[in-house]
Amino acid sequence: MEYHKYENVAYHLHTIKTDKFKTVTVKVNFKRKLEKKDITYRNLLADVLLESSSKYPSRREIEIKTEDLYNLFVKSNTYLSGNYMIMSFDCIFLNEAYTEAGMLKESLDFLMEFLFHPNVVQKRFEKSNFKIAKKALEEQLNSLEDNYGRYSMYRLLEEMDKSAPFSFRSIGYLEDLKEINETNLYAYYESVLSSDLVDIFVIGNIDPEKVQQLFLDHFPINTLKKPSMSHYLQPVKPRRIIKTTKEKKEINQSHLLIGCKIDLLSEFEKKYVMQVYNFILGGGTDSKLFHNVRELNSLCYSIHSTYQPTSNLLIIKAGIDASSYKKAVSLVKKELTNMEKGNFEETDIEKAKITYLSAFDELEDSPSSIISTYISHEYLGYDMLEERKKKIHEVTKDMIVSVAKKIHADTVYLLEGGEPDEANEDE
Amino acid sequence: MKQMKMSNLDLDLFYEKLDNGLEVYIIPKKNCNNTYVTYSTKYGSRDYEFVPLGNKKMKKVPLGVAHFLEHKMFEQEDGTDPFAFFSERGADANANTNYTKTTYLFSGTQFLEENLRYLLEYVEAPFFTDENVEKEKGIIEQEIMMYEDNPYNKAYEGLLYNIFIEDAIKYPIIGTVESVRSITKQDLYECYHTFYHPSNMFVVITGKVEPYEAIKVIKEVEGKRTLVEAKPVEKKKIKEPTEVEKGYEKKKMAVTIPKLSIGYKIPLASFKNVSRRKILHYLMMLFDIKLGPVSLFQEQLKKEGLMSTDFAFDYIDTEDYFVIMLIAETEEPEKVIDLINQELSNLELSETDLNRKRKTVISSFLFMSDNIYSLNEKAMSNVIKYGKVNCDDYEEIKELNISEYQKLIPNINLNNHSTYIIMPKKGK
């Protein structure tokens, strides 16, 4: 693999040349400081841009073109990363060695078409396509509660601290959506082009210089950007007494979430010690939580923990029966305490390290995962792969116990299922 | 070991059938760090009536045994935990059960030989006790609850239940709370001995692997086993009628937007002189072109505000039927059904559309071949459906053409379909 970073005036182009894949993957990231009211704009903007363009005035025509380009795949993703919000466009297509000469340029042109030639009439997004995209987002926001996993996660974070940026809903808000029209969204689009920080990642068996030239010729963003601030949020003080919130819902399975706040960690703790800690606690099917809550007590089917470095949070999630709620919470707390007391073995640490290393080897088989490691390097200051493989060995038991003491259970949220519903009216 | 080129994919397939009947398929991929190994039995939730090994009479076991058995294989007599074994070697392990097979798997970048050996050994060493069987019931009940709350899963299973009459594919893979509660240790052993015989099983390895070394390990493990002879498992013959069990059902769930799902049960027996694989491609193309995102039909529905997200398509095929299911979110399900059926009254396709679809099918095989997980899935699915891994997909697809399709049209029977609608519980 051969990495090259082109620091063009208005954006950075990262190329990764490798002959491992039959595909070329391109990712264009737009990012700016997180503002709650902007989140909905960005979600809708990404959808509107992929709904139609000046050359392809409907989704249907776009789909036909993607098929013509040998099943090219394009999608967008809007997400939050600590102090920032990111709007990301991914485009994946076959290397022209497997299709026909000229397809690299044609595929990149197609992606640029969405970003720079939207379907616009006099500084307004074209009405009917705008309407379709807006309605789809409206339905998605309306039916958020149908997605119990996502909904309960948002609710937990809001209960932890409603004003903290980590609790903002990454899919946006219905009340903000109502305010958005063809004109103000277009104005927002123009501001994205002129003031967002832009990073482009291209991976595949490509000629980096040729790709750089294609972007110089066709990527018409040229405003100089200010240097960026850190992605990491400041840690928030944990509660002295754990807060508990329950919400009822007519579902069979209850969703239990426990949110923990983490004190300020060192760089090494964030990037290495926490990885090992989380793996041991709830990383997979061989974790403390999986063994003691699922296997020994048959309380749940799924249970795991995730670490969110930019928000300084650790979240534990389990699907349980409402009647087991108290027992499950106390078992989880017990496991957290066990970690603090160092009640785990050196072999647990070794397993975590081996898994960590193996995950890195595996990650090199996937273009999007490789891009992700460059993104965490660029945005979050993570070390590059080879460095990470070395440093993980430095993690010791004492270090894990020391981070465990900085993790504080703060909020318990239960989306509580009802009795098996007899009011289930079938027709 | 036999070696074959996989056409247009830059890959080779290695195949060998061992003396005890176990079949091994290996597809090495260059420039790859990871290896994906699957060990499967041709036994799924659908096989619940059969002649147990050593018996003469047909027997019915509770629904959900195949899946239950899958969970319990992780119990070992010496107390070792297979998940821990793999995790200590940096590998991810898992297992899954579907209608026609049960698969045990791991992927990892190190210790391939050790992991492979262990995968075979633990799946070949069942250890069921009354106690460990009881303990699993709580976990599986929670798993059932998880699926019950998912409207898409509910619609999928509801449709299959209404579409099929005799075929046990109509029942959920996991079984029901009642059937799971009734499962005993004896059920598990009986199914295990019948279906986990090497002559009913196969291994697929994709990714970083040296085929001759891998087969050596497998032969070594298999060579040590003492097994009773087994004839092919006699399963109950299914005579599945062309009609559907129930054409329409409406259910209420905690959803915001109604979900409409329709399934077409298309008999395959009426197609002559064209290979099964081609027919399946043509049928998928038909629905994609008529109703997918490239269709004027879908564009129109969106413009009229009848739906705002794409149809989700799902396909399943049995020996005699091809079932295609589509799910849509719409406030006016009844109106959308009528429009779909109207649209499907004309099955003509244009040559341009068909040729373009053919190109995307060829491309999707190339995409698939870049991913060792998809590649392994393709191989497993081929073994279940065709008894071998197809190496000539490219040749088959290349030949798809409009005139062959047109000749098939009179035999495409879309008369048997079923609709399953999920309505919100609460009014807005």
PDB file of N, CA and C in Angstrom, chain A residues 388-417:
ATOM      1  N   ARG A 388       0.172   1.362  15.825  1.00  0.00           N
ATOM      2  CA  ARG A 388      -0.842   0.835  16.741  1.00  0.00           C
ATOM      3  C   ARG A 388      -0.530  -0.604  17.121  1.00  0.00           C
ATOM      4  N   LYS A 389      -0.069  -1.370  16.125  1.00  0.00           N
ATOM      5  CA  LYS A 389       0.234  -2.781  16.384  1.00  0.00           C
ATOM      6  C   LYS A 389       1.334  -2.920  17.433  1.00  0.00           C
ATOM      7  N   LYS A 390       2.252  -1.948  17.456  1.00  0.00           N
ATOM      8  CA  LYS A 390       3.332  -1.997  18.457  1.00  0.00           C
ATOM      9  C   LYS A 390       2.827  -1.538  19.813  1.00  0.00           C
ATOM     10  N   LYS A 391       2.123  -0.412  19.817  1.00  0.00           N
ATOM     11  CA  LYS A 391       1.801   0.218  21.103  1.00  0.00           C
ATOM     12  C   LYS A 391       0.792  -0.562  21.937  1.00  0.00           C
ATOM     13  N   ILE A 392      -0.042  -1.348  21.282  1.00  0.00           N
ATOM     14  CA  ILE A 392      -1.059  -2.076  22.034  1.00  0.00           C
ATOM     15  C   ILE A 392      -0.403  -2.999  23.067  1.00  0.00           C
ATOM     16  N   HIS A 393       0.801  -3.460  22.770  1.00  0.00           N
ATOM     17  CA  HIS A 393       1.502  -4.363  23.693  1.00  0.00           C
ATOM     18  C   HIS A 393       1.874  -3.691  25.000  1.00  0.00           C
ATOM     19  N   GLU A 394       1.907  -2.360  25.010  1.00  0.00           N
ATOM     20  CA  GLU A 394       2.319  -1.651  26.223  1.00  0.00           C
ATOM     21  C   GLU A 394       1.224  -1.591  27.289  1.00  0.00           C
ATOM     22  N   VAL A 395       0.010  -1.965  26.916  1.00  0.00           N
ATOM     23  CA  VAL A 395      -1.094  -1.886  27.884  1.00  0.00           C
ATOM     24  C   VAL A 395      -0.910  -2.938  28.982  1.00  0.00           C
ATOM     25  N   THR A 396      -1.009  -2.495  30.244  1.00  0.00           N
ATOM     26  CA  THR A 396      -0.853  -3.424  31.367  1.00  0.00           C
ATOM     27  C   THR A 396      -2.143  -3.492  32.189  1.00  0.00           C
ATOM     28  N   LYS A 397      -2.193  -4.461  33.075  1.00  0.00           N
ATOM     29  CA  LYS A 397      -3.357  -4.627  33.942  1.00  0.00           C
ATOM     30  C   LYS A 397      -3.581  -3.382  34.799  1.00  0.00           C
ATOM     31  N   ASP A 398      -2.488  -2.843  35.350  1.00  0.00           N
ATOM     32  CA  ASP A 398      -2.615  -1.642  36.189  1.00  0.00           C
ATOM     33  C   ASP A 398      -3.270  -0.500  35.421  1.00  0.00           C
ATOM     34  N   MET A 399      -2.890  -0.363  34.167  1.00  0.00           N
ATOM     35  CA  MET A 399      -3.475   0.713  33.352  1.00  0.00           C
ATOM     36  C   MET A 399      -4.977   0.494  33.186  1.00  0.00           C
ATOM     37  N   ILE A 400      -5.378  -0.757  32.989  1.00  0.00           N
ATOM     38  CA  ILE A 400      -6.797  -1.052  32.778  1.00  0.00           C
ATOM     39  C   ILE A 400      -7.584  -0.753  34.051  1.00  0.00           C
ATOM     40  N   VAL A 401      -7.024  -1.170  35.196  1.00  0.00           N
ATOM     41  CA  VAL A 401      -7.688  -0.905  36.469  1.00  0.00           C
ATOM     42  C   VAL A 401      -7.800   0.610  36.678  1.00  0.00           C
ATOM     43  N   SER A 402      -6.743   1.309  36.292  1.00  0.00           N
ATOM     44  CA  SER A 402      -6.756   2.751  36.470  1.00  0.00           C
ATOM     45  C   SER A 402      -7.820   3.435  35.604  1.00  0.00           C
ATOM     46  N   VAL A 403      -8.029   2.989  34.350  1.00  0.00           N
ATOM     47  CA  VAL A 403      -9.131   3.593  33.568  1.00  0.00           C
ATOM     48  C   VAL A 403     -10.482   3.133  34.116  1.00  0.00           C
ATOM     49  N   ALA A 404     -10.542   1.908  34.605  1.00  0.00           N
ATOM     50  CA  ALA A 404     -11.817   1.395  35.136  1.00  0.00           C
ATOM     51  C   ALA A 404     -12.314   2.314  36.246  1.00  0.00           C
ATOM     52  N   LYS A 405     -11.390   2.858  37.030  1.00  0.00           N
ATOM     53  CA  LYS A 405     -11.771   3.744  38.135  1.00  0.00           C
ATOM     54  C   LYS A 405     -12.266   5.097  37.642  1.00  0.00           C
ATOM     55  N   LYS A 406     -11.983   5.395  36.392  1.00  0.00           N
ATOM     56  CA  LYS A 406     -12.436   6.681  35.833  1.00  0.00           C
ATOM     57  C   LYS A 406     -13.778   6.552  35.100  1.00  0.00           C
ATOM     58  N   ILE A 407     -14.338   5.346  35.125  1.00  0.00           N
ATOM     59  CA  ILE A 407     -15.607   5.109  34.421  1.00  0.00           C
ATOM     60  C   ILE A 407     -16.731   5.048  35.444  1.00  0.00           C
ATOM     61  N   HIS A 408     -17.750   5.904  35.273  1.00  0.00           N
ATOM     62  CA  HIS A 408     -18.788   5.992  36.287  1.00  0.00           C
ATOM     63  C   HIS A 408     -20.163   5.775  35.677  1.00  0.00           C
ATOM     64  N   ALA A 409     -20.864   4.750  36.166  1.00  0.00           N
ATOM     65  CA  ALA A 409     -22.247   4.544  35.730  1.00  0.00           C
ATOM     66  C   ALA A 409     -23.025   5.803  36.091  1.00  0.00           C
ATOM     67  N   ASP A 410     -23.775   6.329  35.124  1.00  0.00           N
ATOM     68  CA  ASP A 410     -24.393   7.642  35.313  1.00  0.00           C
ATOM     69  C   ASP A 410     -25.914   7.586  35.144  1.00  0.00           C
ATOM     70  N   THR A 411     -26.343   6.882  34.089  1.00  0.00           N
ATOM     71  CA  THR A 411     -27.770   6.886  33.770  1.00  0.00           C
ATOM     72  C   THR A 411     -28.212   5.508  33.284  1.00  0.00           C
ATOM     73  N   VAL A 412     -29.363   5.072  33.792  1.00  0.00           N
ATOM     74  CA  VAL A 412     -29.937   3.813  33.313  1.00  0.00           C
ATOM     75  C   VAL A 412     -31.220   4.150  32.571  1.00  0.00           C
ATOM     76  N   TYR A 413     -31.363   3.610  31.383  1.00  0.00           N
ATOM     77  CA  TYR A 413     -32.577   3.858  30.609  1.00  0.00           C
ATOM     78  C   TYR A 413     -33.194   2.520  30.226  1.00  0.00           C
ATOM     79  N   LEU A 414     -34.491   2.393  30.451  1.00  0.00           N
ATOM     80  CA  LEU A 414     -35.170   1.157  30.064  1.00  0.00           C
ATOM     81  C   LEU A 414     -36.349   1.471  29.156  1.00  0.00           C
ATOM     82  N   LEU A 415     -36.312   0.947  27.945  1.00  0.00           N
ATOM     83  CA  LEU A 415     -37.490   0.998  27.072  1.00  0.00           C
ATOM     84  C   LEU A 415     -38.244  -0.286  27.392  1.00  0.00           C
ATOM     85  N   GLU A 416     -39.320  -0.109  28.169  1.00  0.00           N
ATOM     86  CA  GLU A 416     -39.930  -1.267  28.808  1.00  0.00           C
ATOM     87  C   GLU A 416     -41.056  -1.853  27.991  1.00  0.00           C
ATOM     88  N   GLY A 417     -40.921  -3.117  27.654  1.00  0.00           N
ATOM     89  CA  GLY A 417     -41.958  -3.816  26.914  1.00  0.00           C
ATOM     90  C   GLY A 417     -43.108  -4.188  27.820  1.00  0.00           C
TER      91      GLY A 417
END
